[in-house]
mmCIF file of C-alpha atoms in Angstrom:
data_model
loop_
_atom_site.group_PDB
_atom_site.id
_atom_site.type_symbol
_atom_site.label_atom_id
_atom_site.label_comp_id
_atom_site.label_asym_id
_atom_site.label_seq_id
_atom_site.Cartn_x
_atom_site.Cartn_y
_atom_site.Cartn_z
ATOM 1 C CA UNK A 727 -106.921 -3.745 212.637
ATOM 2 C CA UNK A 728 -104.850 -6.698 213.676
ATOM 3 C CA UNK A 729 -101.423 -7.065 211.538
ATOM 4 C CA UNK A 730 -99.453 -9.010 209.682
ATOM 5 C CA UNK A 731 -96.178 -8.305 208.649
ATOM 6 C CA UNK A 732 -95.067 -9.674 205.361
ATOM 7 C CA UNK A 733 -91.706 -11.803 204.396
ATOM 8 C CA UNK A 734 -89.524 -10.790 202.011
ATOM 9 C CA UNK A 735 -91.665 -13.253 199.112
ATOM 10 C CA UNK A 736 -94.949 -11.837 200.411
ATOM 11 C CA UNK A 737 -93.517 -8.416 199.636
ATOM 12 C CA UNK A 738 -92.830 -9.150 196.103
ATOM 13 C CA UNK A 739 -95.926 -10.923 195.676
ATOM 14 C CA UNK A 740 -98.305 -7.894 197.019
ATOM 15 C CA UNK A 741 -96.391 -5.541 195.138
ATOM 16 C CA UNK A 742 -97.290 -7.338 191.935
ATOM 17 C CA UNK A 743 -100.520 -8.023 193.083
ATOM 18 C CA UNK A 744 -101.033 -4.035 193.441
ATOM 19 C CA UNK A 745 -99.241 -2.745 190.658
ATOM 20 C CA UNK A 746 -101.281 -5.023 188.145
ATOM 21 C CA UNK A 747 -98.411 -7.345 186.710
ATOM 22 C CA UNK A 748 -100.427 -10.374 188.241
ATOM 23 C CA UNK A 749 -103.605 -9.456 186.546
ATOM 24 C CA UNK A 750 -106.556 -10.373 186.452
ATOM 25 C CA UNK A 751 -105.841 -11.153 190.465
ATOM 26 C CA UNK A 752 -106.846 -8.437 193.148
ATOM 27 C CA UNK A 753 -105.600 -10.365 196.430
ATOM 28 C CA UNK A 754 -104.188 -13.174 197.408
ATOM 29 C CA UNK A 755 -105.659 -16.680 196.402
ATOM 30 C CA UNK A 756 -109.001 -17.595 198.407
ATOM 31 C CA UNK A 757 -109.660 -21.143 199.060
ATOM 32 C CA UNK A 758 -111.773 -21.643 195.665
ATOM 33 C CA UNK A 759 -109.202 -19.792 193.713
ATOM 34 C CA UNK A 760 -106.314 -21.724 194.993
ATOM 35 C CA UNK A 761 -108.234 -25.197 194.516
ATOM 36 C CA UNK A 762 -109.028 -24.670 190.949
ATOM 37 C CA UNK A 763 -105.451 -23.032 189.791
ATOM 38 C CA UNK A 764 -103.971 -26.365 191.928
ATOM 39 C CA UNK A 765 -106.553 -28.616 189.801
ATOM 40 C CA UNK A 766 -106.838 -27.098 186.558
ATOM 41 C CA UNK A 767 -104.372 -24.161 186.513
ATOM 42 C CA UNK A 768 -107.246 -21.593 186.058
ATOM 43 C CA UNK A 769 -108.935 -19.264 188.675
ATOM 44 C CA UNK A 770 -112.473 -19.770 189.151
ATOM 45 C CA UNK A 771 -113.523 -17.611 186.769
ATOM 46 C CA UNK A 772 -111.382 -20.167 184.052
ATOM 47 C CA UNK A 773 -109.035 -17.331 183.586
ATOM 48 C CA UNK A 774 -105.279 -19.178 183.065
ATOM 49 C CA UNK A 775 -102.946 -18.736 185.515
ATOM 50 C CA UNK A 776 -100.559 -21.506 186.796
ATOM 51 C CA UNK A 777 -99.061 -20.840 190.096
ATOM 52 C CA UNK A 778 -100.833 -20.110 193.341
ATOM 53 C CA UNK A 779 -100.191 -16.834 194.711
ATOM 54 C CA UNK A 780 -100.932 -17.093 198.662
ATOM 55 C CA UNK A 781 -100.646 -15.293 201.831
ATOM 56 C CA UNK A 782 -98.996 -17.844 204.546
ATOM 57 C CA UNK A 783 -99.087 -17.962 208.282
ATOM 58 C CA UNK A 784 -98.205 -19.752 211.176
ATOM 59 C CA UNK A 785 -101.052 -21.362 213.198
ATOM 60 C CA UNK A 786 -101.236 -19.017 216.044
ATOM 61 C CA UNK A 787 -101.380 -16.151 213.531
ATOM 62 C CA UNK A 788 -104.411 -17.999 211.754
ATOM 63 C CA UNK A 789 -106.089 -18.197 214.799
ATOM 64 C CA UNK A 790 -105.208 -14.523 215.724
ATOM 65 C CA UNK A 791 -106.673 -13.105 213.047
ATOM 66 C CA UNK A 792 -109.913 -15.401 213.167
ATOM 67 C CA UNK A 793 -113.290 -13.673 212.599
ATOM 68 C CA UNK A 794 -111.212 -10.691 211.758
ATOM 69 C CA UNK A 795 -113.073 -8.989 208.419
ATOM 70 C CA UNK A 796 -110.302 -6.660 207.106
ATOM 71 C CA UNK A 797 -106.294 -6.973 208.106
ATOM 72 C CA UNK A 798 -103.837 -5.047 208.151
ATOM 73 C CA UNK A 799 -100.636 -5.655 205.622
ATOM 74 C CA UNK A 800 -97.043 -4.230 206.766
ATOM 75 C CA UNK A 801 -93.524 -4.880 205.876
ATOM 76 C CA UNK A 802 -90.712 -5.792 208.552
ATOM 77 C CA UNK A 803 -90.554 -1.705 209.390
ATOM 78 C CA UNK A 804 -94.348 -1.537 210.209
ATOM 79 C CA UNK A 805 -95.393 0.661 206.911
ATOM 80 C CA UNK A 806 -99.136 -0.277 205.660
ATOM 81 C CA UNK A 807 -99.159 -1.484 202.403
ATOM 82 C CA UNK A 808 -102.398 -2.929 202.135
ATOM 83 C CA UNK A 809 -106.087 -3.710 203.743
ATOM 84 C CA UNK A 810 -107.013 -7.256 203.001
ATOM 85 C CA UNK A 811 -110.474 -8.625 203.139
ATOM 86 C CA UNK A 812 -110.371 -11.550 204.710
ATOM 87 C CA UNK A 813 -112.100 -14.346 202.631
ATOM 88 C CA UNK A 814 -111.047 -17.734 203.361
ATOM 89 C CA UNK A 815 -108.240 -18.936 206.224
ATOM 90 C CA UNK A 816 -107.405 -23.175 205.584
ATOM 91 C CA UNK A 817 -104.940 -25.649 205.698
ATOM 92 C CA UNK A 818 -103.590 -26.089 202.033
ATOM 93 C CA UNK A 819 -101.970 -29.995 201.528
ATOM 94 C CA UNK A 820 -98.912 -29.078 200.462
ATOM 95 C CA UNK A 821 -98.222 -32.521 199.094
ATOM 96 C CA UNK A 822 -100.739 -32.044 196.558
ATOM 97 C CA UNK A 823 -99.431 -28.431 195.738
ATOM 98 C CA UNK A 824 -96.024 -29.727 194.989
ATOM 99 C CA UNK A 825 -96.814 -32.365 192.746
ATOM 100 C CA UNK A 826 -99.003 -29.950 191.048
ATOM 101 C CA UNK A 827 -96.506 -26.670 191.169
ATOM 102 C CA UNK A 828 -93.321 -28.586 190.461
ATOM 103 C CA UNK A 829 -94.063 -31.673 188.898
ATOM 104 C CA UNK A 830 -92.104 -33.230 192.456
ATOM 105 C CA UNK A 831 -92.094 -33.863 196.295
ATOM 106 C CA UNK A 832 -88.616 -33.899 196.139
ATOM 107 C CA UNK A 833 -87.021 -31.802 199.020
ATOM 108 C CA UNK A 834 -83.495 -31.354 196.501
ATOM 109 C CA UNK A 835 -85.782 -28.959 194.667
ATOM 110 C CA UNK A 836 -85.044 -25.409 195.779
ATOM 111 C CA UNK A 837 -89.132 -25.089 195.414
ATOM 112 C CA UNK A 838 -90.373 -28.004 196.660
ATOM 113 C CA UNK A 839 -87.962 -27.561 200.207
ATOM 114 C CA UNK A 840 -89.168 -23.664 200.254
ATOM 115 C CA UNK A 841 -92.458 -25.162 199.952
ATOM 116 C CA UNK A 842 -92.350 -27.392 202.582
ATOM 117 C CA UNK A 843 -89.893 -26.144 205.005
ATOM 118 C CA UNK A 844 -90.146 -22.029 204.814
ATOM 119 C CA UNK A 845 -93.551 -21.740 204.206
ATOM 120 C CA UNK A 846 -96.373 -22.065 207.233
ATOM 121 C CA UNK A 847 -98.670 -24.402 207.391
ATOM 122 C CA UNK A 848 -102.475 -21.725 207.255
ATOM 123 C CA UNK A 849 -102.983 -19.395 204.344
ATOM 124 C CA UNK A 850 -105.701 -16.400 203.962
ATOM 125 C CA UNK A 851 -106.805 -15.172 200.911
ATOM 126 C CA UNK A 852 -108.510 -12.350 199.987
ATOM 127 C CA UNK A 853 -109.062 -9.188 198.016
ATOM 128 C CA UNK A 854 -106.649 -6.360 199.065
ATOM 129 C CA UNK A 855 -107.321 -2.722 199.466
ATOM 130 C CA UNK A 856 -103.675 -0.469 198.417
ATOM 131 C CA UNK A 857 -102.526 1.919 200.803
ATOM 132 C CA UNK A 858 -98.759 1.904 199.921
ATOM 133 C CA UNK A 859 -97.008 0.502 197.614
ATOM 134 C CA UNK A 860 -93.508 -1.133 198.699
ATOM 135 C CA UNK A 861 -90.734 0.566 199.525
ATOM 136 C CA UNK A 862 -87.178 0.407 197.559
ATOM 137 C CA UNK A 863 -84.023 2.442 198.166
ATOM 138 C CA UNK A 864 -82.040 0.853 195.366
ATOM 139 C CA UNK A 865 -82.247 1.186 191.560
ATOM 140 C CA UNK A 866 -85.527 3.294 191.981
ATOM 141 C CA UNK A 867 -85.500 5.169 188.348
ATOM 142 C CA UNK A 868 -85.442 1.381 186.861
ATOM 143 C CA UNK A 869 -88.516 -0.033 189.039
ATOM 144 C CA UNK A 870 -91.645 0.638 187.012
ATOM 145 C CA UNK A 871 -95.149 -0.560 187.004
ATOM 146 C CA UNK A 872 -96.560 -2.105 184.090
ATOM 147 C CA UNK A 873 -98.694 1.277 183.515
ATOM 148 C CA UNK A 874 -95.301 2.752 183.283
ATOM 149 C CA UNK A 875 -93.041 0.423 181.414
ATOM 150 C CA UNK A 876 -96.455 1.169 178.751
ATOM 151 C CA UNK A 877 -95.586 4.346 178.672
ATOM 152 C CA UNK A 878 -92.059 4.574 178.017
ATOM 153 C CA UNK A 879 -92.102 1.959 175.320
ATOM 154 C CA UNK A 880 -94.567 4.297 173.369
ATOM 155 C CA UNK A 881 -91.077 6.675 173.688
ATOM 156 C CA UNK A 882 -88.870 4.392 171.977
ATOM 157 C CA UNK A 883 -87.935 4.128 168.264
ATOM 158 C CA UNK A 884 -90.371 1.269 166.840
ATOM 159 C CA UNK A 885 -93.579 -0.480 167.328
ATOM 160 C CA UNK A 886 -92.998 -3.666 168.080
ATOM 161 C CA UNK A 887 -91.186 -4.812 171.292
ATOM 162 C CA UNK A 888 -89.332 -7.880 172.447
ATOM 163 C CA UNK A 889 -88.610 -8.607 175.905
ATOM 164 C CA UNK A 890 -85.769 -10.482 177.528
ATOM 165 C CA UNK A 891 -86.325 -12.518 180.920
ATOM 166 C CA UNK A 892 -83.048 -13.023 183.476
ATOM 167 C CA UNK A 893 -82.028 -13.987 186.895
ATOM 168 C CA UNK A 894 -78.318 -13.719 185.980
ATOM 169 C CA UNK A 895 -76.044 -11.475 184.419
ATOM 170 C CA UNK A 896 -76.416 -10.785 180.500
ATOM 171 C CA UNK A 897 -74.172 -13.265 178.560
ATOM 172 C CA UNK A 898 -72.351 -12.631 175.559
ATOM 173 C CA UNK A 899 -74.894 -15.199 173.111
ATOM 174 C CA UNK A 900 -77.454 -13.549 175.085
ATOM 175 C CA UNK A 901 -76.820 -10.037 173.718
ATOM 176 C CA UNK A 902 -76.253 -11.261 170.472
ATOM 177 C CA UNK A 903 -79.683 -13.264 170.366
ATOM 178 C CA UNK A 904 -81.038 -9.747 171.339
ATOM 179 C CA UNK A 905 -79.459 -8.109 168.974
ATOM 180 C CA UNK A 906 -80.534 -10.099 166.428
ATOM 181 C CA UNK A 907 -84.187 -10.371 167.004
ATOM 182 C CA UNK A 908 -84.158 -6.686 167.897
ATOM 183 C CA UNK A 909 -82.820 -6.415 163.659
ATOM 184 C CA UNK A 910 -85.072 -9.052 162.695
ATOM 185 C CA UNK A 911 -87.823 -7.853 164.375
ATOM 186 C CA UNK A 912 -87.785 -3.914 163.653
ATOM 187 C CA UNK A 913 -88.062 -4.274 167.330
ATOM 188 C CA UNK A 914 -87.753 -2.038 171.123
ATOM 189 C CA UNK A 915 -85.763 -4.346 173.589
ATOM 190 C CA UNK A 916 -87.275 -4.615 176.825
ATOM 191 C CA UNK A 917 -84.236 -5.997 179.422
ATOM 192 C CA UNK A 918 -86.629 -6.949 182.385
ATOM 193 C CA UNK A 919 -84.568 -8.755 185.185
ATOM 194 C CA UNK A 920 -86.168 -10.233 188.202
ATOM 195 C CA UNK A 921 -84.633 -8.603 191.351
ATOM 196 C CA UNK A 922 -86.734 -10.310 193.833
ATOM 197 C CA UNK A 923 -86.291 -13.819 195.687
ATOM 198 C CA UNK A 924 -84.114 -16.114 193.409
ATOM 199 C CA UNK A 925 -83.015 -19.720 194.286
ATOM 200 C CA UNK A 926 -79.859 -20.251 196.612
ATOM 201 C CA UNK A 927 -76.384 -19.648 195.020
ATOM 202 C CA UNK A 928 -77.695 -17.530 192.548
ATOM 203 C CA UNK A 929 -76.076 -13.946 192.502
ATOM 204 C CA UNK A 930 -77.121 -11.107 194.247
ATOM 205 C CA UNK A 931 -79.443 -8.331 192.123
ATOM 206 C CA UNK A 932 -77.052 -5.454 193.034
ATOM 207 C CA UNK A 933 -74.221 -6.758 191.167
ATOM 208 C CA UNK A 934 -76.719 -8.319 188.463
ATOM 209 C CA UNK A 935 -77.943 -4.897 187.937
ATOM 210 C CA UNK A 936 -74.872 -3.345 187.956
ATOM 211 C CA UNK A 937 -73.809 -5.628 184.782
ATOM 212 C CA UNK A 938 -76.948 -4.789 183.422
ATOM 213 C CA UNK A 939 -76.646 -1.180 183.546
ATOM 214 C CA UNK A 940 -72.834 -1.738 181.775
ATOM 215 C CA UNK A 941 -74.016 -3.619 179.096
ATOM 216 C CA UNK A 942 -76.519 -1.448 178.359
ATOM 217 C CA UNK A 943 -74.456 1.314 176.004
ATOM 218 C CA UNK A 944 -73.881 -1.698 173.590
ATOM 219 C CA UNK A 945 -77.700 -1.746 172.421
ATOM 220 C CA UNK A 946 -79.466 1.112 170.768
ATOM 221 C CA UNK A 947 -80.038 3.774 172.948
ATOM 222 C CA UNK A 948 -83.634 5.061 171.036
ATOM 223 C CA UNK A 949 -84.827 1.393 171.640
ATOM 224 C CA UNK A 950 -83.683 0.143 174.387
ATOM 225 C CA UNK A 951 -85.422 -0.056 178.433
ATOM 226 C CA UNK A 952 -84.127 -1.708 181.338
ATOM 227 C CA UNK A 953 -87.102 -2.263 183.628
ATOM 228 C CA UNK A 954 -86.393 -4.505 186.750
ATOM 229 C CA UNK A 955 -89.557 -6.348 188.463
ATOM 230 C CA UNK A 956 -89.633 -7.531 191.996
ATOM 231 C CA UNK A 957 -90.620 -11.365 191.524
ATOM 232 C CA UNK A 958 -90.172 -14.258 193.676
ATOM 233 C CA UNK A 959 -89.494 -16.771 191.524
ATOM 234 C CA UNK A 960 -91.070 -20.389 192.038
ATOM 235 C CA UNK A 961 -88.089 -22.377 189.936
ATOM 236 C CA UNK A 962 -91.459 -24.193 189.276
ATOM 237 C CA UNK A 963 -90.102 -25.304 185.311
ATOM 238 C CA UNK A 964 -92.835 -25.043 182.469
ATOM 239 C CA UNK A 965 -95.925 -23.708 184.660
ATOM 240 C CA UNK A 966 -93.115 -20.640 186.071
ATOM 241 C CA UNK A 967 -92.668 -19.898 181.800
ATOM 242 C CA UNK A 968 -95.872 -19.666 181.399
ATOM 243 C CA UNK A 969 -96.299 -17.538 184.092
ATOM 244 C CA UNK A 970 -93.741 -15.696 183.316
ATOM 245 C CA UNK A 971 -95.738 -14.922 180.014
ATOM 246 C CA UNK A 972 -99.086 -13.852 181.668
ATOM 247 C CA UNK A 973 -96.990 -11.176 183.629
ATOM 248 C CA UNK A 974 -94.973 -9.966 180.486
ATOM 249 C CA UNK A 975 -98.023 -9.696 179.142
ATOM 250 C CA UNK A 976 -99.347 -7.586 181.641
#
């Protein structure tokens, strides 16, 4: 099979892709997928989801892999991660996606310039076929699927759970909000950081989870997980909360 091997965003995005946290999709965005989530943020089959998830490539790699049926998927080492079905190769306008992602065409947005200046100009969508999943050599007892973040909150003290979304380290009115609804609540805390791409400036996710893992002996033990999730964040405002929801949720 011809190859393509992924950047460090496609790597996060497959991985969630394959582990389920960006149910209900299977693949990357075809072209009908992407149009209607652009338009109306739904997939075609009016399930809600805000943000296109797509596979980019530069336009002799679009034309490589051209009549191709099935590629290959590898990270920067050459490890398969996935077999994609190739469904749809175009030429998004990534004017249009802008103003619909971000609300902006303005290039002092960390996601409009990633957008329009890391980003190539082809993308191919399609359902993917796992092989692999991703590989990590840091923090790898706190990466867990969605299967098994599931499982170990079934292990923990109560019921109900709350979860708790960061980029940064854990500040001090940010424990105590925690701590609070955790009380108010009868409620499991689930600390769930994103260690994938951030925005520029922002600190890197071996020191964040470094101060996680300290803060960590001031909750309760018997209700407390620290889960981490590879996401490349879009910085894309209201449409990135809400789907930062959907893939709680999941």
């Amino acid at each position: 099979l011809k190859s393509i091997t992924l950047s460090d965003k496609q790597i996060c995005d497959i991985e969630l892709i394959l582990d389920g946290s960006f149910s209900p999709l299977d693949g990357f965005m075809n072209k009908k997928d992407y149009n209607s989530v652009i338009e109306n943020m739904r997939l075609s089959d009016n399930s809600l989801w805000p943000i296109p998830i797509c596979l980019d490539l530069n336009k002799e790699k679009a034309k490589e892999i051209e009549g191709s049926e099935k590629i290959a998927l590898r990270d920067q080492e050459g490890y398969l991660i996935a077999v994609m079905n190739v469904e749809d190769i175009w030429k998004p306008n990534k004017k249009e996606e802008s103003e619909s992602v971000f609300g902006s065409n303005d290039l002092e947005h960390p996601g409009v310039y990633n957008l329009h200046n890391n980003m190539n100009s082809y993308y191919v969508g399609g359902k993917l076929n796992k092989v692999n999943s991703p590989l990590h050599h840091d923090f790898k007892i706190l990466r867990n699927t969605p299967k098994n973040i599931r499982d170990l909150l079934k292990n923990l003290q109560h019921e109900n759970t709350i979860a708790f979304q960061t980029r940064n380290p854990i500040h001090r009115a940010h424990q105590e909000l925690m701590l609070r609804a955790m009380k108010e609540l009868n409620a499991n805390l689930l600390i769930h950081p994103t260690v994938g791409l951030t925005k520029p400036g922002d600190i890197d996710h071996y020191t964040r989870v470094n101060c996680y893992k300290k803060i960590l002996p001031y909750f309760p033990k018997e209700s407390t997980l620290l889960s981490l999730i590879p996401l490349a964040m879009r910085m894309a405002g209201p449409k990135e909360a809400l789907w930062h929801a959907l893939i709680r949720k999941n």
